PDB file of C-alpha atoms in Angstrom:
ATOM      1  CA  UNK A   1      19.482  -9.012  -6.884  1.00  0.00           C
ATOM      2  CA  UNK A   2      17.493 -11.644  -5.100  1.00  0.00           C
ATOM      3  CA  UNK A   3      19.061 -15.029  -6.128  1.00  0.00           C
ATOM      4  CA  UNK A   4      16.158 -16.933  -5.351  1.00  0.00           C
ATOM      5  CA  UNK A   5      13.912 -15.335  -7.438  1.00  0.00           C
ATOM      6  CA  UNK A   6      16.259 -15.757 -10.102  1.00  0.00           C
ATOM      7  CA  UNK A   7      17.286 -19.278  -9.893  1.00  0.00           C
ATOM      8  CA  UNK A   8      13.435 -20.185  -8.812  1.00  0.00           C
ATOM      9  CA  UNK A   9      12.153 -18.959 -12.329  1.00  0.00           C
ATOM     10  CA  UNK A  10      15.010 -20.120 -14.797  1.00  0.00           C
ATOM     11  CA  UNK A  11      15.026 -23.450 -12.435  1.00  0.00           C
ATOM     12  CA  UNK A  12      10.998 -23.658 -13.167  1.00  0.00           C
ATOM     13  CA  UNK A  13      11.179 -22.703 -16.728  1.00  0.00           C
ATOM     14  CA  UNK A  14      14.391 -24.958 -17.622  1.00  0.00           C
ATOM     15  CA  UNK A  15      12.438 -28.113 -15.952  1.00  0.00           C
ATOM     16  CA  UNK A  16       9.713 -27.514 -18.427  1.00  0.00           C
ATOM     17  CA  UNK A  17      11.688 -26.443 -21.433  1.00  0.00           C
ATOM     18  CA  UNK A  18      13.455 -30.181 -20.426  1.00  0.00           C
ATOM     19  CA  UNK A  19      10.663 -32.455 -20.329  1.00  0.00           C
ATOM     20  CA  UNK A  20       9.068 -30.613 -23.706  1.00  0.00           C
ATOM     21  CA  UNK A  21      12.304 -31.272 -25.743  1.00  0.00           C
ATOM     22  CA  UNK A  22      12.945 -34.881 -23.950  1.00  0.00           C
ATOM     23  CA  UNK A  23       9.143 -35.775 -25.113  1.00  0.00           C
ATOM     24  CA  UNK A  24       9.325 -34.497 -29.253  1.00  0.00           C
ATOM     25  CA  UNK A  25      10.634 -31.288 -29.848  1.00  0.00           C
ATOM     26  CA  UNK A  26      10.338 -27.673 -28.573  1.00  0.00           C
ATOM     27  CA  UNK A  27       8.732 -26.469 -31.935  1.00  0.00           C
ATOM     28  CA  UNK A  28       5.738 -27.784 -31.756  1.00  0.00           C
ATOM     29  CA  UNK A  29       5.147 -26.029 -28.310  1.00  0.00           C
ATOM     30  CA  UNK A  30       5.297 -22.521 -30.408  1.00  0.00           C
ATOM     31  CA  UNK A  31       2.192 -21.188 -32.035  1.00  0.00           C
ATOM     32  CA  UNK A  32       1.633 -17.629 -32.439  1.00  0.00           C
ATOM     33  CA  UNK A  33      -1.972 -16.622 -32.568  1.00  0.00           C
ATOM     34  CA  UNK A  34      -2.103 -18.840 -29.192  1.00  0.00           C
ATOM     35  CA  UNK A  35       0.295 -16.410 -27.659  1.00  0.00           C
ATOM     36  CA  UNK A  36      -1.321 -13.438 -29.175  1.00  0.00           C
ATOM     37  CA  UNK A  37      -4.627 -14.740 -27.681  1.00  0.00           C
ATOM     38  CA  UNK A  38      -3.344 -15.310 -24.157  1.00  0.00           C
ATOM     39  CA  UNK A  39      -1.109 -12.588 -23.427  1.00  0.00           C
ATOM     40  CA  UNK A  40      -3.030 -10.376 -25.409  1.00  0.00           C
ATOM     41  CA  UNK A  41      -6.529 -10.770 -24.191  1.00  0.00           C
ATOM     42  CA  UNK A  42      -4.567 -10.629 -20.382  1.00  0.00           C
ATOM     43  CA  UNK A  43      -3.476  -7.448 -21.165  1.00  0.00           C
ATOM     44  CA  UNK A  44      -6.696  -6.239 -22.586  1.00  0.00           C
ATOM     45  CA  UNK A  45      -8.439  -7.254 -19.639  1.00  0.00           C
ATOM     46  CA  UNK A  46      -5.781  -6.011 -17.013  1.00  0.00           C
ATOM     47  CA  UNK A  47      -6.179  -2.737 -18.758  1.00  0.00           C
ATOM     48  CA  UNK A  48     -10.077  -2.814 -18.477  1.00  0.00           C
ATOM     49  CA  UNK A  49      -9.893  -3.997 -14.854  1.00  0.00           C
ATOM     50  CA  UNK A  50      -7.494  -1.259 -13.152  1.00  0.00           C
ATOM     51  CA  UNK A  51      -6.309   2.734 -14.441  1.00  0.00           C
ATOM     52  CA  UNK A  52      -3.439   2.596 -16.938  1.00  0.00           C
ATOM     53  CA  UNK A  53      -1.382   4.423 -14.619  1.00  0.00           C
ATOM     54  CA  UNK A  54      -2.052   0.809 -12.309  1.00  0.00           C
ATOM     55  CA  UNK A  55      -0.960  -1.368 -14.890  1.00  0.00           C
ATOM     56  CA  UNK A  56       1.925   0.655 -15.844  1.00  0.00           C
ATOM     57  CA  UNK A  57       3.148   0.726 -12.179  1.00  0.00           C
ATOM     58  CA  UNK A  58       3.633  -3.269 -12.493  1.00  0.00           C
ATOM     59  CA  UNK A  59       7.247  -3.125 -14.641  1.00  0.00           C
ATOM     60  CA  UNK A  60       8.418  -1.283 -11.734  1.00  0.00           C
ATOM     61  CA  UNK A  61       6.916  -3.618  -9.357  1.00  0.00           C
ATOM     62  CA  UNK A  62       8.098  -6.883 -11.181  1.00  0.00           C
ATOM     63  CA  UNK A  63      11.480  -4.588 -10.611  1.00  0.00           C
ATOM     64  CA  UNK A  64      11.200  -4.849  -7.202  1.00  0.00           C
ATOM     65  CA  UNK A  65      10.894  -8.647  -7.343  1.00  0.00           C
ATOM     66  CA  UNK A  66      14.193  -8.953  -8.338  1.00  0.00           C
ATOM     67  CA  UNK A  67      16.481  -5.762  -7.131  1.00  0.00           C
ATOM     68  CA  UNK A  68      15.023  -4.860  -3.691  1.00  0.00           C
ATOM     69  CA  UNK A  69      17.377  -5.319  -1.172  1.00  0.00           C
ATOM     70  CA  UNK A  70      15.804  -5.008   2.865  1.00  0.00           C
ATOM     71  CA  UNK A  71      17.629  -4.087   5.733  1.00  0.00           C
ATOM     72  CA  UNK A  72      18.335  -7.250   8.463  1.00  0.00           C
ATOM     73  CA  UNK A  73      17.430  -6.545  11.314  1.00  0.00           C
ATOM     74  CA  UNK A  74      20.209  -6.659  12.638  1.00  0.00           C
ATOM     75  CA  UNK A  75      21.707  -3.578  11.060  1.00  0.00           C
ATOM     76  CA  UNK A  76      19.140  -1.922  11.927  1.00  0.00           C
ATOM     77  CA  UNK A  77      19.648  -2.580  15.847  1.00  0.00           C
ATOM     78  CA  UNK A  78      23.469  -1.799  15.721  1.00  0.00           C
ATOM     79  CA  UNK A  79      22.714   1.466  13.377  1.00  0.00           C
ATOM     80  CA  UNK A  80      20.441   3.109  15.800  1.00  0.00           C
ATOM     81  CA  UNK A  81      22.725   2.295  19.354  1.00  0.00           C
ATOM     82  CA  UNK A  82      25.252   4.123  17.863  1.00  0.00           C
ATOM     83  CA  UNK A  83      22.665   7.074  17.090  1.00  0.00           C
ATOM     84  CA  UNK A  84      22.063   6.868  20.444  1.00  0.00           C
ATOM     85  CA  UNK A  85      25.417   6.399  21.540  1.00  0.00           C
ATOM     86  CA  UNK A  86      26.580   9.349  20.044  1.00  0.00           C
ATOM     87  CA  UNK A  87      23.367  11.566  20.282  1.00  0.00           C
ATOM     88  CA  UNK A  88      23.896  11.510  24.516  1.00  0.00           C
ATOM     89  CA  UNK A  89      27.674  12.020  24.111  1.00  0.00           C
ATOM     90  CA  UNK A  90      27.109  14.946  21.583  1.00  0.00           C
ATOM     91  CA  UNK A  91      23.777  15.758  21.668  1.00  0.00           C
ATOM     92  CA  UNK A  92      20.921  15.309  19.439  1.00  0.00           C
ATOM     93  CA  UNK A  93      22.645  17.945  16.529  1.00  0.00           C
ATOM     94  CA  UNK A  94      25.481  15.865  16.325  1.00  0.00           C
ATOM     95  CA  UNK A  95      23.548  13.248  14.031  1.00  0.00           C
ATOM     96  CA  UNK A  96      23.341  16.029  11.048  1.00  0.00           C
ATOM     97  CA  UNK A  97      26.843  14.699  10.361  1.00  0.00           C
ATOM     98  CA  UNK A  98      25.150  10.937   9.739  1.00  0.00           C
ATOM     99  CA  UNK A  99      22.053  12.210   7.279  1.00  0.00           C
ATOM    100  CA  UNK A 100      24.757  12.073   4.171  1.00  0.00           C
ATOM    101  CA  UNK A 101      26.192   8.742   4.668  1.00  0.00           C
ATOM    102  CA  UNK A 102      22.726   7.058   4.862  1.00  0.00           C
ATOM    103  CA  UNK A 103      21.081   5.499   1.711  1.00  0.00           C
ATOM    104  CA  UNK A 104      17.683   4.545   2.714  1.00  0.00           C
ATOM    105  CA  UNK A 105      15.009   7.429   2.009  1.00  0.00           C
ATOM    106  CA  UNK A 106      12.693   6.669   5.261  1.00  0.00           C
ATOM    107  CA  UNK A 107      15.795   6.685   7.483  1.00  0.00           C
ATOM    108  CA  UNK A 108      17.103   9.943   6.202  1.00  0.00           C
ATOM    109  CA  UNK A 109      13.508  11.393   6.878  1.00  0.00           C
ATOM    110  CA  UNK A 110      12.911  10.439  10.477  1.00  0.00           C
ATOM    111  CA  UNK A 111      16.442  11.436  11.700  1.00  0.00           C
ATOM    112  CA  UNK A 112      16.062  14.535  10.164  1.00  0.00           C
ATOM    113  CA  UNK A 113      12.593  15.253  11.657  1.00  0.00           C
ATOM    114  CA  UNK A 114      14.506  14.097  14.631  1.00  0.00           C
ATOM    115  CA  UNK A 115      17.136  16.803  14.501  1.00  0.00           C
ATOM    116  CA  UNK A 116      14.730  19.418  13.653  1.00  0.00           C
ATOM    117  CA  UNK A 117      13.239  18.812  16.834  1.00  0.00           C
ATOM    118  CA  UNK A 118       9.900  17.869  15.950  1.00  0.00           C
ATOM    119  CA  UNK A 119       8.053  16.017  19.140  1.00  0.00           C
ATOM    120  CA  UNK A 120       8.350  12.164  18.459  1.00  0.00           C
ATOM    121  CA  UNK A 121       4.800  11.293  18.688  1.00  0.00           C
ATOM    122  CA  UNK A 122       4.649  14.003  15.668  1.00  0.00           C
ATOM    123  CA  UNK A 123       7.433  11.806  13.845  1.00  0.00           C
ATOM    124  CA  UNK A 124       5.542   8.710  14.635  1.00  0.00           C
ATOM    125  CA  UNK A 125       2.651  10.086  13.087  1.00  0.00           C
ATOM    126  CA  UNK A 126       3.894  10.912   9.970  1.00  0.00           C
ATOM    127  CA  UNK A 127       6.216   8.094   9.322  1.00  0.00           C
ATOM    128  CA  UNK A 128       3.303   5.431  10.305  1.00  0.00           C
ATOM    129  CA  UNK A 129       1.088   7.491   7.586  1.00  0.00           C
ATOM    130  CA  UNK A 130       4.162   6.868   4.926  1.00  0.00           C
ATOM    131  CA  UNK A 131       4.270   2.826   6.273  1.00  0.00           C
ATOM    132  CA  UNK A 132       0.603   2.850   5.408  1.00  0.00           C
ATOM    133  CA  UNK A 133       0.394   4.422   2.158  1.00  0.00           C
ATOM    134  CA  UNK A 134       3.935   1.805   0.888  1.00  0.00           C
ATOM    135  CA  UNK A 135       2.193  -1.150   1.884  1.00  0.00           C
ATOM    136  CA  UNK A 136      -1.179   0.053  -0.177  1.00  0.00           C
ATOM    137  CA  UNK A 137       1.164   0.752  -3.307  1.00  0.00           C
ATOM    138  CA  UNK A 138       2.801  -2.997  -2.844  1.00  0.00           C
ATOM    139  CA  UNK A 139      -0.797  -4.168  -2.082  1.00  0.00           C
ATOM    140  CA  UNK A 140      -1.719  -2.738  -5.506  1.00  0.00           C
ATOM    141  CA  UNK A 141       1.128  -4.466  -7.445  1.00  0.00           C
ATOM    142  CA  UNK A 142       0.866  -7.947  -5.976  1.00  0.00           C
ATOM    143  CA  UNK A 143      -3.210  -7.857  -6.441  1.00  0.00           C
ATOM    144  CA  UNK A 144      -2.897  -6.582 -10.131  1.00  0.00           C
ATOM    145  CA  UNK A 145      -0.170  -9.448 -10.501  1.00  0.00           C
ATOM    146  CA  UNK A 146      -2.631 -12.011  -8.995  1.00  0.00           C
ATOM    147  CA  UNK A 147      -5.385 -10.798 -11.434  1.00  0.00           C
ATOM    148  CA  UNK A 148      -3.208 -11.077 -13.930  1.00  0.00           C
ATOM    149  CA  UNK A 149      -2.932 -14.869 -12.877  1.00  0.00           C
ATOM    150  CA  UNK A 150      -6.582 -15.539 -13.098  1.00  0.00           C
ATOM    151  CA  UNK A 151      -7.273 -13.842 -16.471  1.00  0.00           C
ATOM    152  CA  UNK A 152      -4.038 -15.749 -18.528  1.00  0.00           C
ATOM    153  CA  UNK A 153      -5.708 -19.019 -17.528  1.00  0.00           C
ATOM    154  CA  UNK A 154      -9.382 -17.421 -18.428  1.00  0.00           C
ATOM    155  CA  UNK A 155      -7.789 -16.266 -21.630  1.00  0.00           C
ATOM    156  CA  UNK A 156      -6.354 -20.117 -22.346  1.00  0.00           C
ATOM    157  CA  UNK A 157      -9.970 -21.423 -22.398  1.00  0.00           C
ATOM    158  CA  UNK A 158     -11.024 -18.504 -24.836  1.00  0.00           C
ATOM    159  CA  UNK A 159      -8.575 -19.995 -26.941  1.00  0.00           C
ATOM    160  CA  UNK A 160      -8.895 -23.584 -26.530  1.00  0.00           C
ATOM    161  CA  UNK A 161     -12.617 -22.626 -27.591  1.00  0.00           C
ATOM    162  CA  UNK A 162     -11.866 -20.641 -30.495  1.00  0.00           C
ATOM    163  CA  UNK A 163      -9.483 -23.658 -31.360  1.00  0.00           C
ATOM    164  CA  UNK A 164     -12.739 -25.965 -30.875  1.00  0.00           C
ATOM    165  CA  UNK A 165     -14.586 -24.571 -32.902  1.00  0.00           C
ATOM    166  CA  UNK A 166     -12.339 -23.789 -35.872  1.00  0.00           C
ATOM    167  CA  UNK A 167     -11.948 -27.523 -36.005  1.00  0.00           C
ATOM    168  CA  UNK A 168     -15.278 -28.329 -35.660  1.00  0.00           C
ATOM    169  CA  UNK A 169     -16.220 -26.142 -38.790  1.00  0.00           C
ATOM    170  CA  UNK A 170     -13.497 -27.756 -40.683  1.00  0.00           C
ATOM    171  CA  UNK A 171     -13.881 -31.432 -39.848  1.00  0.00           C
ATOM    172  CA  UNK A 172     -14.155 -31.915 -43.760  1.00  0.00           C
ATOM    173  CA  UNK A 173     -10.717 -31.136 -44.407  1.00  0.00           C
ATOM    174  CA  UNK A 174      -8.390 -33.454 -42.449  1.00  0.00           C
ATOM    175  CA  UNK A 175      -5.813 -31.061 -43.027  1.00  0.00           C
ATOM    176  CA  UNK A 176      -7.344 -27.934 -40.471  1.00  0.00           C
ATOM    177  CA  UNK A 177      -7.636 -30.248 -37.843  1.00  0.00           C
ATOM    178  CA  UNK A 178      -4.371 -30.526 -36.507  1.00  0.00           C
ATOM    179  CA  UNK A 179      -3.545 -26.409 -36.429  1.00  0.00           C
ATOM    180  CA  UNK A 180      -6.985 -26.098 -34.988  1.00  0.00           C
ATOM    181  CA  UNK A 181      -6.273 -28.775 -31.869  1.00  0.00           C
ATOM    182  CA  UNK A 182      -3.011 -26.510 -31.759  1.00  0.00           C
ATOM    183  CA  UNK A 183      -4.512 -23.909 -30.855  1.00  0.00           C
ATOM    184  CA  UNK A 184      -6.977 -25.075 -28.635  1.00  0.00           C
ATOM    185  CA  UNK A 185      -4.693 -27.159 -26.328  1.00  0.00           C
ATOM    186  CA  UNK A 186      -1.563 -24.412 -26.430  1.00  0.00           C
ATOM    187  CA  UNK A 187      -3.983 -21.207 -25.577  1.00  0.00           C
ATOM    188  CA  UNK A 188      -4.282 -23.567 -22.173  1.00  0.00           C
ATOM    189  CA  UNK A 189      -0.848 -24.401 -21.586  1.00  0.00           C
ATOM    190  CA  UNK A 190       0.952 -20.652 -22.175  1.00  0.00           C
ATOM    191  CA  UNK A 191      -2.015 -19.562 -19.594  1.00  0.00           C
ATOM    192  CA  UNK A 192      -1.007 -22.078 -17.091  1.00  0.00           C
ATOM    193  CA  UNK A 193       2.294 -21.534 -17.654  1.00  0.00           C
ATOM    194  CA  UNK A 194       2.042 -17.786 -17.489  1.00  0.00           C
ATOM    195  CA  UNK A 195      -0.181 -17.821 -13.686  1.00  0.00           C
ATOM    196  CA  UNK A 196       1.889 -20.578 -12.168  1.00  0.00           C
ATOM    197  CA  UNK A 197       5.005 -20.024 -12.488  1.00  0.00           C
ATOM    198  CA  UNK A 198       5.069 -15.577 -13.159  1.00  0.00           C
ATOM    199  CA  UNK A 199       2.627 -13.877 -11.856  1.00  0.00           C
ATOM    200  CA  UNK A 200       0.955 -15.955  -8.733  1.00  0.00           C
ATOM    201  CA  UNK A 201       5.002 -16.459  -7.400  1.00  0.00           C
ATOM    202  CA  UNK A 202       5.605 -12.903  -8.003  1.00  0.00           C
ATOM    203  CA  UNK A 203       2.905 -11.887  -6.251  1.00  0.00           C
ATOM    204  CA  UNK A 204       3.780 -14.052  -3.611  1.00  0.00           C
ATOM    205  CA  UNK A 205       7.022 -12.286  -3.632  1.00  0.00           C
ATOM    206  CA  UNK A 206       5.777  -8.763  -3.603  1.00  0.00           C
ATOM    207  CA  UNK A 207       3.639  -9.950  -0.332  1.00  0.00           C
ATOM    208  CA  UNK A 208       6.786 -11.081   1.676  1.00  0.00           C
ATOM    209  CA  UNK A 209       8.642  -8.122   0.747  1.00  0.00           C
ATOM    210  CA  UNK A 210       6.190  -6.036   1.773  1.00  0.00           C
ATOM    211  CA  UNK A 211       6.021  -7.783   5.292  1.00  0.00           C
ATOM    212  CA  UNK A 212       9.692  -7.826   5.509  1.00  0.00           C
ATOM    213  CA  UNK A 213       9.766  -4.088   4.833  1.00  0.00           C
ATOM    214  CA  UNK A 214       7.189  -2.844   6.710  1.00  0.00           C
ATOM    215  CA  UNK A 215       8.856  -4.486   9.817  1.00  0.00           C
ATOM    216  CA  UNK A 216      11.997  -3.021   9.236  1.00  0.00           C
ATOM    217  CA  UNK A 217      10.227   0.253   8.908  1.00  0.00           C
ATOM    218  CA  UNK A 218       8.606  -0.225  12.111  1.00  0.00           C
ATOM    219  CA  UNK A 219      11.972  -0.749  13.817  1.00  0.00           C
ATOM    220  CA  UNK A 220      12.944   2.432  12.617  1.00  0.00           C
ATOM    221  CA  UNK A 221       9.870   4.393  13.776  1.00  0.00           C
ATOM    222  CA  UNK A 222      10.357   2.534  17.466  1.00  0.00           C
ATOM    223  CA  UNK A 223      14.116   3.590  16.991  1.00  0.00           C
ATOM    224  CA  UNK A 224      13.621   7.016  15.848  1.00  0.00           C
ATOM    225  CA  UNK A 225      11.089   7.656  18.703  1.00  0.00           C
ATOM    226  CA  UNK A 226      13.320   6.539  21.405  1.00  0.00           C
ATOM    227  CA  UNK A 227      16.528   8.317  20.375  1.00  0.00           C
ATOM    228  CA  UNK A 228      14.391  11.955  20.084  1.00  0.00           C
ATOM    229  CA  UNK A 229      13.404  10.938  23.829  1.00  0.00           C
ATOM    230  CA  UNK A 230      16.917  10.677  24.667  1.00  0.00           C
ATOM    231  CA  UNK A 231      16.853   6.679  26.024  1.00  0.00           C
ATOM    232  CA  UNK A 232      19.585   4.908  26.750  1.00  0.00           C
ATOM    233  CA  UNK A 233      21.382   2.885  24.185  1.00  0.00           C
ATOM    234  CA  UNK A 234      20.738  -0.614  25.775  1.00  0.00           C
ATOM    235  CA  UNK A 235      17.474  -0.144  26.367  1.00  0.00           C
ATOM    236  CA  UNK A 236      16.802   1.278  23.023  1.00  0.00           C
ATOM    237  CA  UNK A 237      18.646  -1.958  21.873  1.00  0.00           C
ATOM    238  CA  UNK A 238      16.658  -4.006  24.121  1.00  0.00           C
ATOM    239  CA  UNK A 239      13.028  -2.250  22.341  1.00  0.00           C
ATOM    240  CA  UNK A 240      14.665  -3.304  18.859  1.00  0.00           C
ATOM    241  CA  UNK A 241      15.312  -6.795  19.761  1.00  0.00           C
ATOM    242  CA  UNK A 242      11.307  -7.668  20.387  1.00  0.00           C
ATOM    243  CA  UNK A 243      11.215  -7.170  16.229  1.00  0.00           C
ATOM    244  CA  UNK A 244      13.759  -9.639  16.397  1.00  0.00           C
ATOM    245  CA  UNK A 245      13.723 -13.790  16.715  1.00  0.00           C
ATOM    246  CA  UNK A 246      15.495 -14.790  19.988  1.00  0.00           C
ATOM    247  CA  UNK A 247      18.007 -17.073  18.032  1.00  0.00           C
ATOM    248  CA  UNK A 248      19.391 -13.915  15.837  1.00  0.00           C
ATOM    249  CA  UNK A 249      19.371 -11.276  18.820  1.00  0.00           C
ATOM    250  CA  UNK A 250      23.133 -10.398  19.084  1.00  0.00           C
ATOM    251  CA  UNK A 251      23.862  -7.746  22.097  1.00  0.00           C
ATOM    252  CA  UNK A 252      26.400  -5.327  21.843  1.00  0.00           C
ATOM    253  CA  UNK A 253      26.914  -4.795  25.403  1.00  0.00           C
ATOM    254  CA  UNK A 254      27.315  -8.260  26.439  1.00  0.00           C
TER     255      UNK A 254
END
């Protein structure tokens, strides 16, 4: 789980949920048919805007906000010199025995296009296609999100009017005003609330991930590529390191 993203939305939410009870009371911050305006008409909207199949895509997606878990860098670096290590001490065969003890899909693919003897501009090939077509689907997710983020505030001022004009029609009974400002000013708030601190962070999220993944991904390829040509380990190591910062290159054969 990504700690971060978990302390940076109960941290948000618990700083708000603060200041409302410090200033009156958190009931009065709970109307219904506000909610059912906001995150209803978001919804309705969301579903008009992209395929259901889209929208249905984003609880996985808000999944992968909190669960994914990247390779460093690193790892990477060390995983593939001893591929290399023991692919010119055994030969290129020898890595079968390393396909079952690996967990990531894409790694598991290219190795074993790798021992299959496929050329390795033919590897690159493919596995750049499959880079292309993960950062579309995480392009998708983190754009629906951040629509998502412009409609609950859209939906607030639907609501604020509705609220506006229910008082306005009742202005003769004292009594309807009050509900009626309710409305209007809480439709606002719960779409604020709902773009700034959900969707346009998560989407935010879903954008670095996607970065950090595609360049681990790319490390692979370069990795992948260079073991099927047979290079040597520390010059494989040395291609790995120009994905990495200087100050977190760590050499193996120093």
């Amino acid at each position: 789980m990504d700690i971060a993203t978990l302390v940076g939305i109960v941290s948000a939410f618990a700083l708000v949920l603060s200041a409302i009870i410090m200033g009156g009371g958190l009931g009065m911050f709970i109307n219904i048919p506000s909610m059912l305006i906001v995150v209803g008409g978001t919804i309705g909207a969301t579903m008009v805007n992209y395929p259901l199949r889209d929208v249905l895509s984003v609880i996985k997606v808000v999944k992968n906000v909190f669960f994914t878990k990247v390779w460093s860098t690193q790892e990477v670096v060390d995983r593939f010199v001893e591929f290399a290590n023991k692919s010119r001490r055994e030969g290129i065969l020898a890595l079968e025995s390393e396909v079952p003890s690996l967990t990531d899909p894409f790694l598991v693919k290219g190795l074993q296009l790798t021992i299959d003897g496929m050329e390795p501009e033919a590897i690159r090939d493919i596995l750049e296609t499959e880079i292309e077509y993960l950062e579309e689907r995480h392009k998708s997710g983190a754009e629906i999100l951040t629509t998502m983020a412009t409609f609950f505030p859209a939906m607030g001022m639907i609501g604020t009017l509705i609220g506006l004009v229910q008082m306005l029609r009742t202005m003769s009974d004292p009594s309807t005003i009050g509900p009626s400002m309710a409305v209007a000013l809480l439709t606002t708030f719960y779409g604020a609330v709902a773009a700034n601190l959900v969707c346009l962070p998560m989407a935010g999220k879903l954008k670095k991930r996607s970065q950090e993944e595609a360049l681990v991904k790319e490390m692979i390829i370069s990795g992948i590529v260079s073991v099927a040509n047979g290079e040597n380990p520390r010059v494989i190591e040395q291609k790995l390191h120009s994905f990495v910062p200087p100050s977190a290159r760590k050499s193996r054969f120093e």
